[in-house]
Coordinates of C-alpha atoms and ligand atoms in Angstrom, one line a residue:
M1 CA -78.8 -12.0 -24.5
N2 CA -83.0 -13.0 -24.8
D3 CA -85.2 -11.1 -22.3
I4 CA -85.6 -14.3 -19.9
E5 CA -82.2 -14.8 -19.8
K6 CA -80.9 -12.0 -18.7
R7 CA -83.7 -11.6 -15.4
L8 CA -82.7 -15.2 -15.4
S9 CA -79.3 -14.2 -14.3
E10 CA -80.8 -10.1 -12.8
P11 CA -80.6 -10.5 -8.9
Y12 CA -83.6 -11.1 -6.6
E13 CA -83.8 -8.6 -3.6
L14 CA -83.8 -10.0 0.2
K15 CA -86.1 -8.7 2.4
P16 CA -84.4 -7.6 5.8
G17 CA -84.5 -10.4 8.5
D18 CA -85.6 -13.1 5.0
I19 CA -82.0 -14.7 5.9
E20 CA -82.5 -14.9 8.9
Y21 CA -85.3 -17.1 8.8
Y22 CA -84.2 -19.3 6.6
Q23 CA -81.8 -20.3 9.3
E24 CA -84.2 -20.0 12.1
N25 CA -86.1 -22.2 10.3
G26 CA -85.2 -24.1 8.2
F27 CA -87.0 -23.2 4.8
I28 CA -88.3 -19.7 3.0
K29 CA -91.6 -19.0 0.7
L30 CA -90.4 -16.6 -1.3
K31 CA -92.8 -14.6 -3.9
H32 CA -92.1 -13.1 -7.2
V33 CA -88.7 -14.6 -7.9
L34 CA -90.0 -15.7 -11.2
D35 CA -92.4 -13.8 -13.9
Q36 CA -95.0 -15.2 -15.5
E37 CA -93.3 -15.1 -19.5
T38 CA -90.3 -17.1 -18.0
L39 CA -92.4 -20.0 -15.6
D40 CA -94.4 -20.7 -19.4
Y41 CA -91.1 -20.7 -21.1
F42 CA -90.2 -23.3 -18.4
N43 CA -93.5 -25.4 -18.4
D44 CA -93.5 -25.9 -22.0
E45 CA -89.8 -27.5 -22.2
I46 CA -89.5 -28.9 -18.8
T47 CA -93.3 -30.7 -19.3
K48 CA -92.5 -31.9 -23.0
V49 CA -89.2 -33.7 -21.2
V50 CA -90.7 -35.2 -18.3
H51 CA -93.8 -36.7 -21.1
E52 CA -91.0 -38.0 -23.2
K53 CA -88.8 -39.5 -20.3
N54 CA -92.2 -40.4 -17.7
P55 CA -90.5 -44.5 -16.9
L56 CA -94.4 -45.1 -15.5
I57 CA -96.6 -43.5 -18.1
K58 CA -97.7 -47.9 -18.7
K59 CA -97.9 -48.6 -15.0
P60 CA -101.3 -48.0 -13.6
M61 CA -101.6 -45.1 -10.6
E62 CA -102.8 -48.6 -8.6
E63 CA -100.3 -50.7 -9.2
R64 CA -97.3 -47.9 -8.1
S65 CA -95.9 -48.0 -4.8
T66 CA -96.4 -45.0 -2.4
F67 CA -93.0 -43.3 -3.7
E68 CA -93.3 -43.8 -7.7
K69 CA -97.9 -42.0 -5.9
A70 CA -95.7 -39.6 -5.7
F71 CA -94.3 -37.8 -7.9
I72 CA -92.4 -38.5 -11.9
Q73 CA -89.0 -37.7 -11.0
I74 CA -87.1 -36.5 -14.4
G75 CA -83.4 -35.7 -13.1
N76 CA -80.4 -34.0 -14.7
L77 CA -82.4 -32.2 -17.4
F78 CA -79.7 -29.8 -17.5
N79 CA -77.2 -32.2 -19.1
S80 CA -79.6 -32.6 -22.0
N81 CA -81.6 -29.9 -23.0
E82 CA -79.7 -26.5 -23.6
I83 CA -83.1 -25.0 -22.6
I84 CA -83.5 -25.8 -18.9
K85 CA -80.0 -25.4 -18.2
K86 CA -80.2 -22.1 -18.4
L87 CA -83.0 -22.0 -15.6
V88 CA -80.8 -25.1 -13.7
L89 CA -77.6 -22.3 -13.8
S90 CA -79.1 -19.1 -13.1
K91 CA -77.9 -17.0 -11.2
R92 CA -80.3 -14.9 -10.0
L93 CA -82.0 -18.0 -7.7
G94 CA -77.7 -19.5 -7.1
K95 CA -77.4 -15.8 -5.4
I96 CA -80.6 -16.3 -4.1
A97 CA -78.5 -20.6 -2.3
A98 CA -76.2 -19.7 -1.4
D99 CA -76.7 -16.2 0.9
L100 CA -80.0 -17.9 2.7
M101 CA -76.8 -20.4 3.7
Q102 CA -74.9 -17.9 3.7
V103 CA -72.0 -19.4 1.8
E104 CA -69.6 -17.8 -0.9
G105 CA -70.3 -20.2 -3.3
V106 CA -72.6 -23.2 -4.9
R107 CA -72.4 -25.8 -6.9
L108 CA -74.9 -27.7 -8.5
Y109 CA -75.3 -31.3 -6.7
H110 CA -78.8 -31.6 -9.4
D111 CA -82.2 -31.6 -10.7
Q112 CA -85.1 -32.9 -11.2
A113 CA -88.5 -32.2 -12.8
L114 CA -91.4 -33.4 -9.6
Y115 CA -94.5 -34.0 -11.8
K116 CA -97.3 -34.7 -9.7
E117 CA -99.5 -35.9 -11.1
P118 CA -104.4 -35.2 -10.3
T119 CA -105.3 -39.6 -9.4
G120 CA -109.3 -39.3 -8.9
K121 CA -109.1 -41.6 -5.9
T122 CA -105.8 -42.8 -4.9
S123 CA -104.5 -40.7 -2.7
N124 CA -101.3 -39.4 -3.7
I125 CA -99.2 -37.5 -0.8
T126 CA -95.7 -37.0 -0.3
P127 CA -94.6 -38.6 2.5
W128 CA -92.3 -36.2 5.3
H129 CA -88.7 -36.9 4.1
A130 CA -85.4 -35.4 4.6
D131 CA -83.7 -34.6 0.9
Q132 CA -80.5 -35.3 3.4
Y133 CA -81.1 -38.7 3.7
Y134 CA -80.6 -39.8 0.5
W135 CA -77.6 -37.8 -0.5
P136 CA -73.7 -38.8 0.7
L137 CA -72.5 -35.1 1.0
D138 CA -70.2 -34.2 4.0
T139 CA -72.1 -31.2 4.9
D140 CA -75.0 -29.1 6.1
N141 CA -74.6 -26.5 3.9
T142 CA -77.8 -28.4 0.6
I143 CA -80.3 -26.5 -0.6
T144 CA -83.1 -27.5 -2.8
A145 CA -85.0 -24.6 -4.6
W146 CA -88.4 -26.2 -5.2
I147 CA -90.0 -24.4 -8.1
P148 CA -93.8 -24.1 -9.3
L149 CA -94.3 -24.0 -13.4
Q150 CA -97.9 -22.6 -12.7
E151 CA -99.2 -21.7 -9.7
T152 CA -100.5 -24.2 -7.4
T153 CA -103.3 -24.6 -4.9
Q154 CA -103.8 -26.3 -2.2
N155 CA -105.9 -29.1 -3.9
M156 CA -102.7 -30.1 -5.8
G157 CA -100.1 -30.6 -3.1
P158 CA -98.0 -28.1 -2.0
L159 CA -94.6 -28.7 -0.6
A160 CA -95.2 -28.2 3.6
F161 CA -92.9 -28.3 5.6
S162 CA -92.4 -28.2 9.1
K163 CA -90.8 -25.6 11.4
K164 CA -87.9 -25.9 12.7
S165 CA -87.2 -29.3 12.2
Q166 CA -84.3 -29.0 11.0
K167 CA -82.5 -28.5 15.0
Y168 CA -83.6 -32.4 15.4
D169 CA -82.5 -35.8 14.3
F170 CA -85.4 -38.6 14.9
G171 CA -86.4 -39.9 11.1
R172 CA -82.9 -38.7 9.9
N173 CA -82.2 -42.3 8.7
M174 CA -85.6 -43.6 6.8
E175 CA -86.4 -43.3 3.1
I176 CA -90.1 -41.7 1.7
S177 CA -92.2 -44.5 2.1
D178 CA -95.7 -44.6 4.5
E179 CA -93.6 -45.5 7.9
S180 CA -91.5 -41.6 6.9
E181 CA -95.2 -40.3 6.7
A182 CA -95.9 -42.3 9.8
R183 CA -93.4 -41.8 11.7
I184 CA -91.8 -38.7 11.2
Q185 CA -95.1 -37.1 11.5
Q186 CA -95.6 -38.4 15.0
K187 CA -92.1 -36.7 16.1
L188 CA -93.4 -33.9 14.9
A189 CA -96.1 -33.2 17.0
D190 CA -94.4 -34.4 19.7
A191 CA -92.0 -32.0 19.3
N192 CA -95.1 -28.7 18.8
L193 CA -93.8 -28.1 15.1
E194 CA -96.2 -26.0 13.3
L195 CA -96.9 -26.8 9.4
V196 CA -96.2 -24.1 6.9
D197 CA -99.0 -25.4 3.9
S198 CA -99.7 -23.4 2.2
G199 CA -100.0 -22.2 -2.2
F200 CA -97.7 -21.3 -4.4
D201 CA -98.1 -18.0 -6.1
A202 CA -97.9 -18.2 -9.8
G203 CA -93.5 -17.1 -9.3
E204 CA -93.1 -17.5 -6.4
I205 CA -90.7 -20.6 -4.9
S206 CA -89.4 -22.6 -1.6
F207 CA -85.9 -22.6 -0.8
H208 CA -85.7 -25.9 2.3
G209 CA -82.5 -27.8 3.7
G210 CA -81.6 -30.7 3.1
W211 CA -82.2 -31.7 6.7
T212 CA -85.6 -29.8 7.0
F213 CA -89.0 -32.5 6.9
H214 CA -91.2 -31.4 4.3
R215 CA -94.6 -33.4 2.4
A216 CA -96.9 -33.2 -0.1
G217 CA -100.9 -33.7 0.6
P218 CA -102.6 -34.7 -2.5
N219 CA -103.4 -33.4 -5.5
T220 CA -107.2 -34.1 -6.0
S221 CA -107.3 -30.7 -8.6
D222 CA -107.8 -31.4 -11.9
K223 CA -104.0 -30.6 -13.1
V224 CA -100.7 -31.8 -13.4
R225 CA -98.7 -30.6 -10.2
A226 CA -95.4 -29.5 -12.8
V227 CA -92.7 -28.4 -10.7
M228 CA -88.5 -28.5 -11.2
T229 CA -86.1 -28.3 -8.3
I230 CA -82.5 -27.3 -9.1
I231 CA -80.7 -29.1 -5.6
Y232 CA -77.4 -26.6 -4.7
M233 CA -74.2 -28.0 -2.0
E234 CA -71.8 -25.4 -1.1
D235 CA -68.8 -25.0 -3.1
G236 CA -65.8 -26.5 -2.1
V237 CA -67.9 -29.0 0.3
K238 CA -66.7 -32.9 0.4
V239 CA -68.2 -37.1 -0.6
S240 CA -68.7 -38.5 2.8
E241 CA -68.9 -42.3 3.7
F242 CA -70.9 -44.4 1.7
Q243 CA -73.2 -45.6 4.2
R244 CA -76.6 -47.3 2.6
E245 CA -77.1 -48.0 -1.0
A246 CA -79.4 -44.4 -2.0
H247 CA -75.5 -42.9 -1.6
Y248 CA -74.1 -45.5 -3.9
A249 CA -76.7 -44.7 -6.5
D250 CA -76.6 -41.0 -6.4
R251 CA -72.4 -41.1 -7.1
D252 CA -73.4 -42.5 -9.7
A253 CA -75.9 -40.4 -11.4
F254 CA -75.0 -37.2 -9.5
L255 CA -71.4 -37.5 -8.8
P256 CA -69.6 -39.9 -11.4
G257 CA -66.3 -41.5 -10.7
L258 CA -65.7 -39.7 -6.7
E259 CA -65.1 -41.7 -3.4
P260 CA -65.5 -40.3 0.6
G261 CA -63.0 -37.3 0.3
D262 CA -63.3 -35.6 -3.0
V263 CA -64.7 -32.5 -3.5
A264 CA -67.4 -33.0 -5.1
A265 CA -67.0 -30.7 -8.3
T266 CA -67.3 -33.5 -11.4
D267 CA -69.0 -31.8 -14.8
L268 CA -72.3 -32.7 -13.8
N269 CA -71.5 -30.1 -10.4
P270 CA -71.1 -26.6 -12.0
L271 CA -70.2 -23.5 -10.2
I272 CA -73.3 -22.0 -10.9
Y273 CA -72.8 -19.2 -8.0
K274 CA -70.0 -17.3 -6.6
R275 CA -69.1 -14.0 -5.0
Ligands
AKG301 O1 -92.9 -32.1 -5.3 C1 -92.9 -33.4 -3.8 O2 -93.7 -33.9 -4.3 C2 -91.3 -33.3 -2.7 C3 -90.8 -31.9 -4.3 C4 -89.2 -32.4 -2.3 O3 -89.3 -33.5 -1.5 C5 -88.2 -32.5 -2.4 O4 -88.0 -31.6 -3.4 O5 -87.6 -32.6 -2.0

């Protein structure tokens, strides 16, 4: 085992109050989770794969939909790349996810790279949304680790969160769109919820729950915002009824062959951490 792998398996010390903060606010930003060497190692590899697989490479920014402008999205990297697999299956990160959700164990739901390109004059926000709209999972115990692969300053479009918004159910039936940006923004403002929108230091990672509303501003810098995400679910959760096209698409991509009521534990959903 090399040093990077070793560090990815060592526990991260949550501070007193971190779990309560996450449970109350629906997200948390944690500093010094990864060191610079680890970030550089995975940035090189993930960036290489994103360039190889980029489905939007020939589509000019002006011709893209709001969703396509927001980021280049490449999923399930752990399954085809032995290097990236080490990050996705990291026990250090998996244990943080289990601790914050206060569950015994977590499985991978899926991973995805989200690269927000610098766009000059074209705005490329990530509109307000809650992730669980897309996921056919019969639980509230899902959590995403949002892992910037470099320092992410405010002008690069860091992930922003609406504090305590997991307690509200308006907008949970909206996909990522111009409409979700406008309508959820209005609802959050009406409910007077606080926005946390700030840069990330190198090595800082956020964790947000599946029903927490979040967005990201445009990348107005001259650098790509390289981000890896890992989505965890509590070990033992079941597949829910399929209510929309996105649920069938997610089942096919991340829970192949499963039907409502089945335990969400295919070969694509390894157990990452168990107490
Ligand atoms: O990276 C982004 O701009 C959006 C990320 C996001 O919505 C997520 O990870 O759930």
